[in-house]
Amino acid sequence: MLKKLRLRFTLITALVVLIITIAPISVLNFVSHWESGRETSVLLRLINFHKGMLPAESVDGESEHYQYFSVYRSSSGEVSVTSKRNLDNVSDTQISSAAETLLDSLSTAGTVIIADQSFSYQVVSESDGLRLSAVNINAQLANRSRLFHISIAMFLVALFFFISVAAIISKWAVQPFVENYKKQKRFIANAGHELKTPLAIISANTELQEMMEGESEWSASTKAQVERMTALINQMVSLARLEEQPDVTLGDVNFSETVQNAASSFKSSIMRDGKTFHMDVAEGINIKAEAKSAFELVNILVDNANKYCDDGGNVSVLLRKSRDPRYSAHLEVANTYMDGKGKNYSHFFERFYRDDESHTRAGSSESEKTTSGFGIGLNMAQSMVKLFKGRIDVRYSEDTIIFVVRL
């Protein structure tokens, strides 16, 4: 419990830091990219406007620092390099060849690599030909790359720092929730023990009254309610104990035998109620689990299917080898449930959740009261499956509700 809460707290903190830091870093890099591109575009327009030369007064006297060239191709097809600044490592032949290729491609703007140098170019039409001017952008690309890597490094440092701080303070941050959770479990366990004593006295007094005066409608009702309350207390205590041992040692369990034994015990009661029972269990399927809990898991699912199966319906249990390589067993427990269409099955594993229909059925008649539950069983089943590192799902198909367990 504590580990899960601390991990969740740390992950949420990391997500918040991720969002907070990525936004400004992304904006910073975008603005840098846009600004350098705008500067290059302005330079190219100036060079083309001045027939291949960059006037010093146009760029605050810094024209000598820029590396650029300009090529003119006349209407007759003659190509000439009209200007070249600070490009001693690039020959006129290389420039002419690249420019002719670009002009033939009819491209008006873009980037090109000449002699391992990156250039941004622009083509404009003149009265009797075409002019291609290009500016070396190696420095800009290097600056962008440097800014990007610095941003990533700062982001990683900030993320590591905040995750470390969150991991350190998470113990204190989640401690109130853990203490409250422990108090709730202690209350359930203690209340369970305290309630069992008066229930035992009520049961004994009722039996004594029946011995003296005979069984009546009221004594039978009292005993039934005592049994229901006792069952509820036992389930709550069992659930509290189950959650207290998340690190239980798992061993090899013959799940085929477990399912066979647990499900078979319900056959007579299911058929006595006028329902049909079908069981198909593959042999030799073993899982990593705790034997008693695995048996109780099957008990809960089959008992739930029996309780909520429609009159004259069918209860089925299917066990086969899982097709998913992550699991060994695939268990399906299904029952007929005509009113199940449109239900929100995502709530079925919530503690103390009961579908409204079950309340109606539970209050309809004395016979139907036995089908009502407390909304604990499926939550216990889910806890057991998690304990075994498995998965439990529920789906509805063709008037049948199906609980699927993968272990």
C-alpha positions as a LaTeX table, in Angstrom:
\begin{tabular}{lrrr}
\hline
Residue & $x$ (\AA) & $y$ (\AA) & $z$ (\AA) \\
\hline
Met1 & 0.00 & 0.00 & 0.00 \\
Leu2 & 2.69 & 2.49 & 1.04 \\
Lys3 & 4.92 & 1.61 & $-1.91$ \\
Lys4 & 2.07 & 2.03 & $-4.40$ \\
Leu5 & 1.04 & 5.41 & $-2.99$ \\
Arg6 & 4.63 & 6.68 & $-2.95$ \\
Leu7 & 5.17 & 5.50 & $-6.51$ \\
Arg8 & 1.95 & 7.17 & $-7.65$ \\
Phe9 & 2.88 & 10.41 & $-5.87$ \\
Thr10 & 6.33 & 10.39 & $-7.50$ \\
Leu11 & 4.93 & 9.66 & $-10.97$ \\
Ile12 & 2.36 & 12.44 & $-10.69$ \\
Thr13 & 5.10 & 14.85 & $-9.61$ \\
Ala14 & 7.24 & 13.77 & $-12.57$ \\
Leu15 & 4.30 & 14.32 & $-14.92$ \\
Val16 & 3.70 & 17.82 & $-13.56$ \\
Val17 & 7.39 & 18.69 & $-13.91$ \\
Leu18 & 7.35 & 17.26 & $-17.43$ \\
Ile19 & 4.46 & 19.49 & $-18.45$ \\
Ile20 & 5.83 & 22.60 & $-16.73$ \\
Thr21 & 9.34 & 22.31 & $-18.20$ \\
Ile22 & 8.55 & 21.03 & $-21.69$ \\
Ala23 & 6.28 & 23.99 & $-22.51$ \\
Pro24 & 8.85 & 26.80 & $-22.03$ \\
Ile25 & 11.67 & 24.71 & $-23.50$ \\
Ser26 & 9.60 & 24.03 & $-26.61$ \\
Val27 & 8.67 & 27.70 & $-26.94$ \\
Leu28 & 12.31 & 28.76 & $-26.50$ \\
Asn29 & 13.54 & 26.40 & $-29.21$ \\
Phe30 & 10.69 & 27.32 & $-31.55$ \\
Val31 & 11.35 & 31.05 & $-31.16$ \\
Ser32 & 15.08 & 30.52 & $-31.74$ \\
His33 & 14.38 & 28.51 & $-34.89$ \\
Trp34 & 11.89 & 31.07 & $-36.18$ \\
Glu35 & 14.17 & 34.03 & $-35.44$ \\
Ser36 & 17.18 & 32.53 & $-37.20$ \\
Gly37 & 15.03 & 31.64 & $-40.19$ \\
Arg38 & 13.60 & 35.17 & $-40.34$ \\
Glu39 & 17.11 & 36.67 & $-40.18$ \\
Thr40 & 18.28 & 34.47 & $-43.06$ \\
Ser41 & 15.24 & 35.36 & $-45.14$ \\
Val42 & 15.89 & 39.08 & $-44.64$ \\
Leu43 & 19.54 & 38.68 & $-45.68$ \\
Leu44 & 18.58 & 36.80 & $-48.85$ \\
Arg45 & 16.06 & 39.44 & $-49.85$ \\
Leu46 & 18.67 & 42.16 & $-49.34$ \\
Ile47 & 21.28 & 40.29 & $-51.38$ \\
Asn48 & 18.88 & 39.69 & $-54.26$ \\
Phe49 & 17.57 & 43.25 & $-54.13$ \\
His50 & 21.12 & 44.61 & $-54.46$ \\
Lys51 & 22.04 & 42.28 & $-57.35$ \\
Gly52 & 24.09 & 39.86 & $-55.29$ \\
Met53 & 25.83 & 42.20 & $-52.88$ \\
Leu54 & 25.05 & 42.84 & $-49.22$ \\
Pro55 & 25.45 & 46.53 & $-48.39$ \\
Ala56 & 27.12 & 47.23 & $-45.06$ \\
Glu57 & 24.61 & 49.92 & $-44.12$ \\
Ser58 & 21.75 & 47.47 & $-44.56$ \\
Val59 & 22.87 & 45.16 & $-41.77$ \\
Asp60 & 24.42 & 47.52 & $-39.23$ \\
Gly61 & 27.88 & 47.25 & $-40.73$ \\
Glu62 & 28.21 & 43.52 & $-40.13$ \\
Ser63 & 28.12 & 42.35 & $-43.74$ \\
Glu64 & 31.77 & 41.23 & $-43.60$ \\
His65 & 30.83 & 38.52 & $-41.09$ \\
Tyr66 & 28.31 & 36.80 & $-43.33$ \\
Gln67 & 29.19 & 33.98 & $-45.73$ \\
Tyr68 & 27.15 & 34.13 & $-48.91$ \\
Phe69 & 27.26 & 33.94 & $-52.68$ \\
Ser70 & 25.10 & 34.99 & $-55.59$ \\
Val71 & 24.79 & 33.34 & $-59.01$ \\
Tyr72 & 23.19 & 34.78 & $-62.10$ \\
Arg73 & 21.92 & 32.78 & $-65.07$ \\
Ser74 & 21.10 & 34.74 & $-68.17$ \\
Ser75 & 18.28 & 33.96 & $-70.56$ \\
Ser76 & 20.86 & 32.35 & $-72.84$ \\
Gly77 & 21.75 & 29.84 & $-70.08$ \\
Glu78 & 25.12 & 31.25 & $-69.11$ \\
Val79 & 25.85 & 30.84 & $-65.37$ \\
Ser80 & 28.20 & 33.18 & $-63.52$ \\
Val81 & 29.11 & 33.72 & $-59.88$ \\
Thr82 & 28.55 & 37.43 & $-59.35$ \\
Ser83 & 29.62 & 37.55 & $-55.71$ \\
Lys84 & 31.16 & 35.35 & $-53.03$ \\
Arg85 & 32.00 & 36.45 & $-49.48$ \\
Asn86 & 34.04 & 34.56 & $-46.84$ \\
Leu87 & 33.75 & 31.24 & $-48.69$ \\
Asp88 & 37.37 & 30.36 & $-49.43$ \\
Asn89 & 36.69 & 26.64 & $-48.86$ \\
Val90 & 34.02 & 26.56 & $-51.59$ \\
Ser91 & 35.13 & 26.93 & $-55.21$ \\
Asp92 & 33.29 & 28.82 & $-57.94$ \\
Thr93 & 32.93 & 25.59 & $-59.86$ \\
Gln94 & 31.14 & 23.91 & $-56.96$ \\
Ile95 & 28.86 & 26.91 & $-56.55$ \\
Ser96 & 28.04 & 27.08 & $-60.26$ \\
Ser97 & 27.30 & 23.37 & $-60.48$ \\
Ala98 & 25.00 & 23.40 & $-57.45$ \\
Ala99 & 23.27 & 26.59 & $-58.57$ \\
Glu100 & 22.60 & 25.23 & $-62.06$ \\
Thr101 & 21.06 & 22.09 & $-60.57$ \\
Leu102 & 18.82 & 24.14 & $-58.28$ \\
Leu103 & 17.76 & 26.50 & $-61.08$ \\
Asp104 & 16.92 & 23.57 & $-63.33$ \\
Ser105 & 14.74 & 22.11 & $-60.55$ \\
Leu106 & 12.59 & 25.28 & $-60.62$ \\
Ser107 & 12.82 & 25.47 & $-56.82$ \\
Thr108 & 12.50 & 29.03 & $-55.49$ \\
Ala109 & 13.76 & 28.53 & $-51.91$ \\
Gly110 & 15.19 & 25.90 & $-49.59$ \\
Thr111 & 18.45 & 24.54 & $-48.24$ \\
Val112 & 21.37 & 22.90 & $-50.00$ \\
Ile113 & 24.72 & 21.39 & $-48.99$ \\
Ile114 & 27.78 & 22.47 & $-50.97$ \\
Ala115 & 31.26 & 21.23 & $-49.99$ \\
Asp116 & 29.93 & 20.05 & $-46.61$ \\
Gln117 & 28.52 & 23.52 & $-45.94$ \\
Ser118 & 24.79 & 24.15 & $-45.40$ \\
Phe119 & 23.23 & 27.05 & $-47.28$ \\
Ser120 & 19.79 & 28.60 & $-47.34$ \\
Tyr121 & 18.99 & 29.89 & $-50.83$ \\
Gln122 & 16.41 & 32.00 & $-52.63$ \\
Val123 & 15.74 & 32.41 & $-56.36$ \\
Val124 & 14.30 & 35.59 & $-57.90$ \\
Ser125 & 13.55 & 36.58 & $-61.48$ \\
Glu126 & 15.31 & 39.53 & $-63.07$ \\
Ser127 & 14.64 & 41.24 & $-66.37$ \\
Asp128 & 16.80 & 38.95 & $-68.50$ \\
Gly129 & 17.48 & 35.94 & $-66.26$ \\
Leu130 & 17.39 & 34.31 & $-62.81$ \\
Arg131 & 19.39 & 35.11 & $-59.70$ \\
Leu132 & 20.12 & 32.58 & $-56.94$ \\
Ser133 & 21.56 & 33.87 & $-53.70$ \\
Ala134 & 22.54 & 31.70 & $-50.73$ \\
Val135 & 23.69 & 32.30 & $-47.15$ \\
Asn136 & 25.79 & 29.89 & $-45.10$ \\
Ile137 & 23.71 & 28.70 & $-42.13$ \\
Asn138 & 26.21 & 26.35 & $-40.47$ \\
Ala139 & 26.57 & 28.67 & $-37.48$ \\
Gln140 & 22.80 & 28.95 & $-37.09$ \\
Leu141 & 22.36 & 25.19 & $-37.24$ \\
Ala142 & 25.12 & 24.74 & $-34.69$ \\
Asn143 & 23.48 & 27.29 & $-32.38$ \\
Arg144 & 20.11 & 25.57 & $-32.72$ \\
Ser145 & 21.67 & 22.21 & $-31.96$ \\
Arg146 & 23.57 & 23.63 & $-28.99$ \\
Leu147 & 20.42 & 25.25 & $-27.59$ \\
Phe148 & 18.45 & 22.04 & $-28.07$ \\
His149 & 21.02 & 19.91 & $-26.27$ \\
Ile150 & 21.33 & 22.43 & $-23.44$ \\
Ser151 & 17.55 & 22.46 & $-23.12$ \\
Ile152 & 17.41 & 18.66 & $-22.97$ \\
Ala153 & 20.18 & 18.59 & $-20.37$ \\
Met154 & 18.42 & 21.21 & $-18.24$ \\
Phe155 & 15.15 & 19.31 & $-18.56$ \\
Leu156 & 16.74 & 16.03 & $-17.47$ \\
Val157 & 18.51 & 17.67 & $-14.54$ \\
Ala158 & 15.29 & 19.36 & $-13.41$ \\
Leu159 & 13.32 & 16.14 & $-13.85$ \\
Phe160 & 15.88 & 14.12 & $-11.89$ \\
Phe161 & 16.01 & 16.74 & $-9.15$ \\
Phe162 & 12.25 & 16.98 & $-8.70$ \\
Ile163 & 11.75 & 13.21 & $-8.88$ \\
Ser164 & 14.44 & 12.76 & $-6.24$ \\
Val165 & 12.79 & 15.36 & $-4.01$ \\
Ala166 & 9.36 & 13.83 & $-4.62$ \\
Ala167 & 10.65 & 10.36 & $-3.79$ \\
Ile168 & 12.14 & 11.66 & $-0.54$ \\
Ile169 & 9.06 & 13.57 & 0.62 \\
Ser170 & 6.55 & 11.04 & $-0.70$ \\
Lys171 & 6.82 & 9.01 & 2.50 \\
Trp172 & 5.59 & 11.94 & 4.55 \\
Ala173 & 3.12 & 13.10 & 1.91 \\
Val174 & 1.21 & 9.79 & 1.79 \\
Gln175 & 1.60 & 8.89 & 5.45 \\
Pro176 & $-1.78$ & 10.38 & 6.51 \\
Phe177 & $-3.55$ & 8.30 & 3.86 \\
Val178 & $-1.71$ & 5.16 & 4.93 \\
Glu179 & $-2.52$ & 5.76 & 8.59 \\
Asn180 & $-6.17$ & 6.34 & 7.77 \\
Tyr181 & $-6.25$ & 3.18 & 5.67 \\
Lys182 & $-4.67$ & 1.15 & 8.48 \\
Lys183 & $-7.17$ & 2.55 & 10.98 \\
Gln184 & $-10.03$ & 1.54 & 8.69 \\
Lys185 & $-8.71$ & $-2.01$ & 8.45 \\
Arg186 & $-8.21$ & $-2.21$ & 12.22 \\
Phe187 & $-11.72$ & $-0.90$ & 12.74 \\
Ile188 & $-13.16$ & $-3.54$ & 10.42 \\
Ala189 & $-11.24$ & $-6.32$ & 12.14 \\
Asn190 & $-12.08$ & $-5.11$ & 15.65 \\
Ala191 & $-15.70$ & $-4.38$ & 14.82 \\
Gly192 & $-16.00$ & $-7.83$ & 13.31 \\
His193 & $-14.85$ & $-9.48$ & 16.50 \\
Glu194 & $-17.04$ & $-7.23$ & 18.66 \\
Leu195 & $-20.14$ & $-7.88$ & 16.56 \\
Lys196 & $-19.71$ & $-11.63$ & 16.53 \\
Thr197 & $-20.37$ & $-11.85$ & 20.29 \\
Pro198 & $-23.84$ & $-10.22$ & 20.30 \\
Leu199 & $-24.74$ & $-12.10$ & 17.13 \\
Ala200 & $-23.81$ & $-15.36$ & 18.82 \\
Ile201 & $-25.97$ & $-14.42$ & 21.82 \\
Ile202 & $-28.91$ & $-13.48$ & 19.57 \\
Ser203 & $-28.56$ & $-16.77$ & 17.72 \\
Ala204 & $-28.37$ & $-18.77$ & 20.96 \\
Asn205 & $-31.38$ & $-16.95$ & 22.45 \\
Thr206 & $-33.39$ & $-17.55$ & 19.30 \\
Glu207 & $-32.58$ & $-21.25$ & 19.30 \\
Leu208 & $-33.51$ & $-21.46$ & 22.99 \\
Gln209 & $-36.80$ & $-19.71$ & 22.30 \\
Glu210 & $-37.53$ & $-22.16$ & 19.49 \\
Met211 & $-36.81$ & $-25.09$ & 21.81 \\
Met212 & $-39.30$ & $-23.69$ & 24.34 \\
Glu213 & $-42.03$ & $-22.32$ & 22.06 \\
Gly214 & $-41.32$ & $-23.89$ & 18.69 \\
Glu215 & $-40.13$ & $-22.30$ & 15.45 \\
Ser216 & $-42.07$ & $-19.29$ & 14.22 \\
Glu217 & $-41.91$ & $-16.88$ & 11.30 \\
Trp218 & $-40.18$ & $-14.31$ & 13.51 \\
Ser219 & $-37.55$ & $-16.66$ & 14.90 \\
Ala220 & $-36.76$ & $-17.95$ & 11.40 \\
Ser221 & $-36.40$ & $-14.37$ & 10.16 \\
Thr222 & $-34.11$ & $-13.52$ & 13.09 \\
Lys223 & $-31.86$ & $-16.51$ & 12.38 \\
Ala224 & $-31.72$ & $-15.65$ & 8.69 \\
Gln225 & $-30.63$ & $-12.09$ & 9.43 \\
Val226 & $-28.05$ & $-13.31$ & 11.96 \\
Glu227 & $-26.61$ & $-15.61$ & 9.28 \\
Arg228 & $-26.50$ & $-12.73$ & 6.78 \\
Met229 & $-24.77$ & $-10.42$ & 9.25 \\
Thr230 & $-22.29$ & $-13.14$ & 10.21 \\
Ala231 & $-21.50$ & $-13.76$ & 6.54 \\
Leu232 & $-20.99$ & $-10.03$ & 5.96 \\
Ile233 & $-18.64$ & $-9.73$ & 8.94 \\
Asn234 & $-16.64$ & $-12.77$ & 7.83 \\
Gln235 & $-16.27$ & $-11.35$ & 4.31 \\
Met236 & $-15.16$ & $-7.94$ & 5.58 \\
Val237 & $-12.60$ & $-9.48$ & 7.94 \\
Ser238 & $-11.35$ & $-11.80$ & 5.17 \\
Leu239 & $-10.96$ & $-8.86$ & 2.80 \\
Ala240 & $-9.03$ & $-6.86$ & 5.41 \\
Arg241 & $-6.71$ & $-9.80$ & 6.04 \\
Leu242 & $-6.23$ & $-10.36$ & 2.33 \\
Glu243 & $-5.08$ & $-6.77$ & 1.82 \\
Glu244 & $-2.63$ & $-7.05$ & 4.70 \\
Gln245 & $-0.56$ & $-9.71$ & 2.93 \\
Pro246 & 0.31 & $-8.36$ & $-0.54$ \\
Asp247 & 3.65 & $-10.18$ & $-0.50$ \\
Val248 & 2.25 & $-13.66$ & 0.06 \\
Thr249 & 4.47 & $-16.44$ & $-1.29$ \\
Leu250 & 3.03 & $-17.97$ & $-4.45$ \\
Gly251 & 3.55 & $-21.63$ & $-5.20$ \\
Asp252 & 2.54 & $-24.13$ & $-7.86$ \\
Val253 & $-1.19$ & $-24.89$ & $-7.70$ \\
Asn254 & $-3.06$ & $-27.45$ & $-9.80$ \\
Phe255 & $-5.74$ & $-25.05$ & $-10.96$ \\
Ser256 & $-7.60$ & $-27.72$ & $-12.91$ \\
Glu257 & $-8.15$ & $-29.69$ & $-9.71$ \\
Thr258 & $-9.01$ & $-26.53$ & $-7.75$ \\
Val259 & $-11.66$ & $-25.41$ & $-10.25$ \\
Gln260 & $-13.07$ & $-28.93$ & $-10.49$ \\
Asn261 & $-13.45$ & $-29.28$ & $-6.72$ \\
Ala262 & $-14.74$ & $-25.77$ & $-6.04$ \\
Ala263 & $-17.25$ & $-25.63$ & $-8.90$ \\
Ser264 & $-18.57$ & $-29.16$ & $-8.35$ \\
Ser265 & $-19.69$ & $-28.27$ & $-4.83$ \\
Phe266 & $-22.28$ & $-25.87$ & $-6.31$ \\
Lys267 & $-23.75$ & $-28.33$ & $-8.82$ \\
Ser268 & $-26.48$ & $-29.71$ & $-6.57$ \\
Ser269 & $-27.67$ & $-26.32$ & $-5.31$ \\
Ile270 & $-27.70$ & $-24.88$ & $-8.84$ \\
Met271 & $-29.71$ & $-27.76$ & $-10.26$ \\
Arg272 & $-32.03$ & $-27.81$ & $-7.21$ \\
Asp273 & $-33.03$ & $-24.24$ & $-8.08$ \\
Gly274 & $-34.08$ & $-25.36$ & $-11.56$ \\
Lys275 & $-31.01$ & $-24.06$ & $-13.38$ \\
Thr276 & $-28.62$ & $-25.97$ & $-15.62$ \\
Phe277 & $-24.94$ & $-26.37$ & $-14.84$ \\
His278 & $-22.16$ & $-26.91$ & $-17.36$ \\
Met279 & $-18.49$ & $-27.39$ & $-16.53$ \\
Asp280 & $-15.60$ & $-27.87$ & $-18.96$ \\
Val281 & $-12.24$ & $-28.05$ & $-17.20$ \\
Ala282 & $-9.03$ & $-28.85$ & $-19.07$ \\
Glu283 & $-6.62$ & $-31.11$ & $-17.21$ \\
Gly284 & $-3.07$ & $-30.35$ & $-16.14$ \\
Ile285 & $-3.25$ & $-26.55$ & $-15.87$ \\
Asn286 & $-0.96$ & $-25.20$ & $-13.14$ \\
Ile287 & $-0.65$ & $-21.62$ & $-11.91$ \\
Lys288 & 1.42 & $-19.63$ & $-9.44$ \\
Ala289 & $-0.94$ & $-18.88$ & $-6.56$ \\
Glu290 & $-1.82$ & $-19.59$ & $-2.95$ \\
Ala291 & $-3.95$ & $-22.74$ & $-2.78$ \\
Lys292 & $-6.63$ & $-21.61$ & $-0.30$ \\
Ser293 & $-7.08$ & $-18.24$ & $-1.97$ \\
Ala294 & $-7.30$ & $-19.85$ & $-5.42$ \\
Phe295 & $-10.05$ & $-22.16$ & $-4.14$ \\
Glu296 & $-11.87$ & $-19.21$ & $-2.56$ \\
Leu297 & $-11.57$ & $-17.26$ & $-5.83$ \\
Val298 & $-13.43$ & $-19.96$ & $-7.76$ \\
Asn299 & $-15.96$ & $-20.26$ & $-4.92$ \\
Ile300 & $-16.73$ & $-16.53$ & $-5.08$ \\
Leu301 & $-17.19$ & $-16.48$ & $-8.85$ \\
Val302 & $-19.39$ & $-19.59$ & $-9.04$ \\
Asp303 & $-21.43$ & $-18.51$ & $-6.01$ \\
Asn304 & $-21.95$ & $-15.10$ & $-7.62$ \\
Ala305 & $-23.04$ & $-16.77$ & $-10.88$ \\
Asn306 & $-25.51$ & $-18.97$ & $-8.99$ \\
Lys307 & $-26.97$ & $-16.04$ & $-7.02$ \\
Tyr308 & $-27.60$ & $-13.81$ & $-10.00$ \\
Cys309 & $-28.48$ & $-16.40$ & $-12.64$ \\
Asp310 & $-32.02$ & $-16.02$ & $-14.01$ \\
Asp311 & $-34.62$ & $-18.62$ & $-13.05$ \\
Gly312 & $-34.24$ & $-21.59$ & $-15.39$ \\
Gly313 & $-30.97$ & $-20.14$ & $-16.68$ \\
Asn314 & $-27.54$ & $-21.67$ & $-17.12$ \\
Val315 & $-24.35$ & $-21.46$ & $-15.05$ \\
Ser316 & $-21.15$ & $-22.49$ & $-16.82$ \\
Val317 & $-17.51$ & $-22.87$ & $-15.80$ \\
Leu318 & $-14.80$ & $-23.11$ & $-18.45$ \\
Leu319 & $-11.08$ & $-23.57$ & $-17.82$ \\
Arg320 & $-8.52$ & $-23.83$ & $-20.58$ \\
Lys321 & $-4.88$ & $-23.02$ & $-21.19$ \\
Ser322 & $-4.39$ & $-19.33$ & $-21.85$ \\
Arg323 & $-3.52$ & $-18.25$ & $-25.37$ \\
Asp324 & $-1.82$ & $-15.20$ & $-23.91$ \\
Pro325 & 1.84 & $-16.13$ & $-23.22$ \\
Arg326 & 1.81 & $-13.93$ & $-20.10$ \\
Tyr327 & $-0.68$ & $-16.24$ & $-18.36$ \\
Ser328 & $-1.09$ & $-19.97$ & $-17.81$ \\
Ala329 & $-4.83$ & $-20.31$ & $-17.23$ \\
His330 & $-7.99$ & $-18.83$ & $-18.74$ \\
Leu331 & $-11.08$ & $-19.21$ & $-16.54$ \\
Glu332 & $-14.59$ & $-18.17$ & $-17.55$ \\
Val333 & $-17.54$ & $-18.26$ & $-15.15$ \\
Ala334 & $-20.82$ & $-17.27$ & $-16.82$ \\
Asn335 & $-24.51$ & $-17.13$ & $-16.00$ \\
Thr336 & $-27.70$ & $-16.16$ & $-17.77$ \\
Tyr337 & $-28.68$ & $-12.57$ & $-16.98$ \\
Met338 & $-31.45$ & $-11.27$ & $-19.25$ \\
Asp339 & $-31.51$ & $-7.82$ & $-17.64$ \\
Gly340 & $-27.78$ & $-7.28$ & $-18.06$ \\
Lys341 & $-27.86$ & $-5.32$ & $-21.30$ \\
Gly342 & $-26.73$ & $-1.73$ & $-20.88$ \\
Lys343 & $-25.30$ & $-2.20$ & $-17.38$ \\
Asn344 & $-22.09$ & $-0.45$ & $-16.38$ \\
Tyr345 & $-19.95$ & $-3.48$ & $-15.59$ \\
Ser346 & $-16.91$ & $-1.37$ & $-14.69$ \\
His347 & $-18.48$ & $-0.85$ & $-11.23$ \\
Phe348 & $-18.98$ & $-4.55$ & $-10.48$ \\
Phe349 & $-15.60$ & $-4.90$ & $-8.75$ \\
Glu350 & $-16.09$ & $-1.87$ & $-6.52$ \\
Arg351 & $-16.44$ & $-2.60$ & $-2.82$ \\
Phe352 & $-20.05$ & $-2.63$ & $-1.55$ \\
Tyr353 & $-21.38$ & $-2.02$ & $-5.06$ \\
Arg354 & $-24.61$ & $-3.77$ & $-5.90$ \\
Asp355 & $-26.62$ & $-3.27$ & $-9.06$ \\
Asp356 & $-30.03$ & $-1.68$ & $-8.43$ \\
Glu357 & $-31.68$ & $-4.74$ & $-9.88$ \\
Ser358 & $-30.21$ & $-6.89$ & $-7.11$ \\
His359 & $-31.82$ & $-4.65$ & $-4.49$ \\
Thr360 & $-35.20$ & $-5.06$ & $-6.16$ \\
Arg361 & $-34.82$ & $-8.78$ & $-6.45$ \\
Ala362 & $-33.60$ & $-9.04$ & $-2.88$ \\
Gly363 & $-36.71$ & $-7.37$ & $-1.51$ \\
Ser364 & $-39.25$ & $-9.13$ & $-3.70$ \\
Ser365 & $-39.79$ & $-12.32$ & $-1.80$ \\
Glu366 & $-38.25$ & $-14.56$ & 0.83 \\
Ser367 & $-36.85$ & $-16.92$ & $-1.78$ \\
Glu368 & $-35.22$ & $-14.08$ & $-3.68$ \\
Lys369 & $-33.56$ & $-12.70$ & $-0.56$ \\
Thr370 & $-31.00$ & $-15.46$ & $-0.76$ \\
Thr371 & $-29.78$ & $-14.01$ & $-4.07$ \\
Ser372 & $-28.83$ & $-10.66$ & $-2.59$ \\
Gly373 & $-25.19$ & $-9.99$ & $-1.80$ \\
Phe374 & $-23.11$ & $-7.42$ & 0.00 \\
Gly375 & $-20.98$ & $-6.18$ & $-2.89$ \\
Ile376 & $-17.80$ & $-7.59$ & $-1.33$ \\
Gly377 & $-17.29$ & $-10.92$ & $-3.09$ \\
Leu378 & $-16.22$ & $-9.61$ & $-6.49$ \\
Asn379 & $-13.95$ & $-7.06$ & $-4.84$ \\
Met380 & $-12.32$ & $-9.92$ & $-2.93$ \\
Ala381 & $-11.97$ & $-11.86$ & $-6.17$ \\
Gln382 & $-10.26$ & $-8.90$ & $-7.80$ \\
Ser383 & $-7.88$ & $-8.55$ & $-4.84$ \\
Met384 & $-6.98$ & $-12.24$ & $-5.07$ \\
Val385 & $-6.34$ & $-12.03$ & $-8.81$ \\
Lys386 & $-4.06$ & $-9.02$ & $-8.27$ \\
Leu387 & $-2.31$ & $-10.97$ & $-5.53$ \\
Phe388 & $-1.62$ & $-13.70$ & $-8.09$ \\
Lys389 & $-0.45$ & $-11.09$ & $-10.64$ \\
Gly390 & $-3.34$ & $-11.95$ & $-12.92$ \\
Arg391 & $-6.22$ & $-10.12$ & $-14.54$ \\
Ile392 & $-10.00$ & $-10.25$ & $-14.13$ \\
Asp393 & $-12.55$ & $-8.75$ & $-16.54$ \\
Val394 & $-16.29$ & $-8.91$ & $-17.10$ \\
Arg395 & $-18.26$ & $-8.74$ & $-20.33$ \\
Tyr396 & $-21.86$ & $-9.24$ & $-21.46$ \\
Ser397 & $-22.86$ & $-11.20$ & $-24.55$ \\
Glu398 & $-26.11$ & $-12.82$ & $-25.71$ \\
Asp399 & $-28.01$ & $-12.45$ & $-22.41$ \\
Thr400 & $-25.03$ & $-13.86$ & $-20.51$ \\
Ile401 & $-22.64$ & $-12.17$ & $-18.11$ \\
Ile402 & $-19.13$ & $-13.64$ & $-18.25$ \\
Phe403 & $-16.33$ & $-13.16$ & $-15.72$ \\
Val404 & $-12.92$ & $-13.87$ & $-17.25$ \\
Val405 & $-9.87$ & $-14.58$ & $-15.09$ \\
Arg406 & $-6.35$ & $-14.91$ & $-16.49$ \\
Leu407 & $-3.68$ & $-16.31$ & $-14.19$ \\
\hline
\end{tabular}
